[in-house]
PDB file of C-alpha atoms in Angstrom:
ATOM      1  CA  MET A   1     149.508 265.857 119.927  1.00  0.00           C
ATOM      2  CA  PRO A   2     147.170 266.165 122.899  1.00  0.00           C
ATOM      3  CA  HIS A   3     148.598 266.784 126.312  1.00  0.00           C
ATOM      4  CA  ARG A   4     149.145 263.776 128.505  1.00  0.00           C
ATOM      5  CA  LYS A   5     146.098 264.424 130.691  1.00  0.00           C
ATOM      6  CA  GLU A   6     143.785 264.828 127.678  1.00  0.00           C
ATOM      7  CA  TYR A   7     145.258 261.742 126.043  1.00  0.00           C
ATOM      8  CA  ILE A   8     144.694 259.637 129.159  1.00  0.00           C
ATOM      9  CA  GLN A   9     141.122 260.907 129.470  1.00  0.00           C
ATOM     10  CA  ARG A  10     140.459 259.874 125.867  1.00  0.00           C
ATOM     11  CA  LEU A  11     141.876 256.437 126.585  1.00  0.00           C
ATOM     12  CA  HIS A  12     139.643 256.040 129.638  1.00  0.00           C
ATOM     13  CA  ALA A  13     136.632 256.857 127.483  1.00  0.00           C
ATOM     14  CA  LYS A  14     137.772 254.369 124.846  1.00  0.00           C
ATOM     15  CA  LEU A  15     138.315 251.666 127.474  1.00  0.00           C
ATOM     16  CA  ASP A  16     134.773 252.201 128.703  1.00  0.00           C
ATOM     17  CA  GLU A  17     133.528 251.946 125.122  1.00  0.00           C
ATOM     18  CA  TRP A  18     135.400 248.673 124.553  1.00  0.00           C
ATOM     19  CA  ASP A  19     134.082 247.270 127.805  1.00  0.00           C
ATOM     20  CA  ARG A  20     130.532 248.046 126.639  1.00  0.00           C
ATOM     21  CA  GLU A  21     131.316 246.492 123.260  1.00  0.00           C
ATOM     22  CA  LEU A  22     132.427 243.271 124.959  1.00  0.00           C
ATOM     23  CA  ASP A  23     129.142 243.234 126.858  1.00  0.00           C
ATOM     24  CA  GLN A  24     127.204 243.744 123.617  1.00  0.00           C
ATOM     25  CA  LEU A  25     129.093 240.907 121.942  1.00  0.00           C
ATOM     26  CA  GLU A  26     128.336 238.711 124.940  1.00  0.00           C
ATOM     27  CA  GLU A  27     124.643 239.478 124.530  1.00  0.00           C
ATOM     28  CA  LYS A  28     124.793 238.636 120.819  1.00  0.00           C
ATOM     29  CA  ALA A  29     126.584 235.385 121.572  1.00  0.00           C
ATOM     30  CA  ARG A  30     123.839 234.315 123.970  1.00  0.00           C
ATOM     31  CA  GLY A  31     121.350 234.409 121.126  1.00  0.00           C
ATOM     32  CA  ALA A  32     123.648 232.830 118.553  1.00  0.00           C
ATOM     33  CA  ARG A  33     124.176 229.275 117.383  1.00  0.00           C
ATOM     34  CA  ASP A  34     126.057 226.865 119.631  1.00  0.00           C
ATOM     35  CA  ASP A  35     129.244 227.028 117.567  1.00  0.00           C
ATOM     36  CA  VAL A  36     129.299 230.837 117.790  1.00  0.00           C
ATOM     37  CA  GLN A  37     128.696 230.671 121.537  1.00  0.00           C
ATOM     38  CA  ARG A  38     131.588 228.220 121.900  1.00  0.00           C
ATOM     39  CA  LYS A  39     133.952 230.332 119.798  1.00  0.00           C
ATOM     40  CA  TRP A  40     132.978 233.447 121.744  1.00  0.00           C
ATOM     41  CA  ALA A  41     133.590 231.644 125.033  1.00  0.00           C
ATOM     42  CA  GLU A  42     137.086 230.788 123.785  1.00  0.00           C
ATOM     43  CA  ARG A  43     137.941 234.299 122.587  1.00  0.00           C
ATOM     44  CA  ARG A  44     136.356 236.481 125.286  1.00  0.00           C
ATOM     45  CA  PRO A  45     139.016 235.728 127.950  1.00  0.00           C
ATOM     46  CA  GLU A  46     141.753 236.731 125.489  1.00  0.00           C
ATOM     47  CA  LEU A  47     140.008 239.996 124.694  1.00  0.00           C
ATOM     48  CA  GLU A  48     139.372 240.716 128.359  1.00  0.00           C
ATOM     49  CA  GLN A  49     143.055 240.158 129.113  1.00  0.00           C
ATOM     50  CA  VAL A  50     144.105 242.585 126.371  1.00  0.00           C
ATOM     51  CA  LEU A  51     141.635 245.114 127.790  1.00  0.00           C
ATOM     52  CA  ARG A  52     142.966 244.633 131.341  1.00  0.00           C
ATOM     53  CA  ASP A  53     146.557 244.990 130.120  1.00  0.00           C
ATOM     54  CA  LEU A  54     145.637 248.252 128.451  1.00  0.00           C
ATOM     55  CA  GLU A  55     143.869 249.457 131.597  1.00  0.00           C
ATOM     56  CA  HIS A  56     147.049 248.672 133.535  1.00  0.00           C
ATOM     57  CA  ARG A  57     149.099 250.716 131.059  1.00  0.00           C
ATOM     58  CA  VAL A  58     146.706 253.643 131.418  1.00  0.00           C
ATOM     59  CA  ARG A  59     147.167 253.509 135.201  1.00  0.00           C
ATOM     60  CA  GLN A  60     150.924 253.499 134.652  1.00  0.00           C
ATOM     61  CA  ALA A  61     150.578 256.519 132.395  1.00  0.00           C
ATOM     62  CA  HIS A  62     149.047 258.444 135.283  1.00  0.00           C
ATOM     63  CA  GLU A  63     152.143 257.710 137.318  1.00  0.00           C
ATOM     64  CA  SER A  64     154.768 258.166 134.618  1.00  0.00           C
ATOM     65  CA  VAL A  65     157.164 261.048 134.814  1.00  0.00           C
ATOM     66  CA  GLU A  66     157.592 263.353 131.859  1.00  0.00           C
ATOM     67  CA  GLU A  67     160.820 261.636 130.710  1.00  0.00           C
ATOM     68  CA  ASN A  68     158.996 258.307 130.375  1.00  0.00           C
ATOM     69  CA  TRP A  69     155.837 259.724 128.823  1.00  0.00           C
ATOM     70  CA  GLU A  70     156.723 259.109 125.171  1.00  0.00           C
ATOM     71  CA  ASP A  71     157.626 255.474 125.835  1.00  0.00           C
ATOM     72  CA  THR A  72     154.434 255.027 127.857  1.00  0.00           C
ATOM     73  CA  ARG A  73     152.367 256.678 125.125  1.00  0.00           C
ATOM     74  CA  GLN A  74     153.825 254.371 122.473  1.00  0.00           C
ATOM     75  CA  LYS A  75     152.975 251.308 124.566  1.00  0.00           C
ATOM     76  CA  LEU A  76     149.452 252.610 125.035  1.00  0.00           C
ATOM     77  CA  GLU A  77     149.090 253.136 121.286  1.00  0.00           C
ATOM     78  CA  GLN A  78     150.259 249.576 120.626  1.00  0.00           C
ATOM     79  CA  GLY A  79     147.793 248.184 123.143  1.00  0.00           C
ATOM     80  CA  TRP A  80     145.005 250.341 121.754  1.00  0.00           C
ATOM     81  CA  GLN A  81     145.680 249.132 118.204  1.00  0.00           C
ATOM     82  CA  ARG A  82     145.908 245.501 119.302  1.00  0.00           C
ATOM     83  CA  LEU A  83     142.584 245.597 121.128  1.00  0.00           C
ATOM     84  CA  SER A  84     140.876 247.435 118.263  1.00  0.00           C
ATOM     85  CA  GLN A  85     142.089 244.838 115.802  1.00  0.00           C
ATOM     86  CA  GLU A  86     141.158 241.901 118.059  1.00  0.00           C
ATOM     87  CA  LEU A  87     137.634 243.214 118.568  1.00  0.00           C
ATOM     88  CA  LYS A  88     137.223 243.815 114.846  1.00  0.00           C
ATOM     89  CA  VAL A  89     138.395 240.306 113.946  1.00  0.00           C
ATOM     90  CA  VAL A  90     136.165 238.630 116.528  1.00  0.00           C
ATOM     91  CA  THR A  91     133.139 240.683 115.540  1.00  0.00           C
ATOM     92  CA  GLU A  92     133.620 240.004 111.824  1.00  0.00           C
ATOM     93  CA  ARG A  93     134.176 236.282 112.310  1.00  0.00           C
ATOM     94  CA  LEU A  94     131.495 235.527 114.856  1.00  0.00           C
ATOM     95  CA  PHE A  95     128.892 238.134 113.983  1.00  0.00           C
ATOM     96  CA  PRO A  96     129.233 238.948 110.264  1.00  0.00           C
ATOM     97  CA  GLY A  97     127.198 241.866 109.040  1.00  0.00           C
ATOM     98  CA  ASN A  98     127.371 243.774 112.359  1.00  0.00           C
TER      99      ASN A  98
END
């Protein structure tokens, strides 16, 4: 398992990637049909909240003491998996074939 610092750096990079992915989906939605734009407008706030929650957990990981690290890491993994799944579902439903 990577050290805590390396793990947190990887998460920061992944958060940046997801943020860019949200921007790309926003751009696709602008050029999509009205129903897709409406569905995207409904889902984007949920996805942004999941992303912000994960960013908050990453900040907490910086501050966690070694005894709490495993618990913090598990919460980060859960958040990471949730956001990955949410993005996948939204992308497949709203923008099939991408």
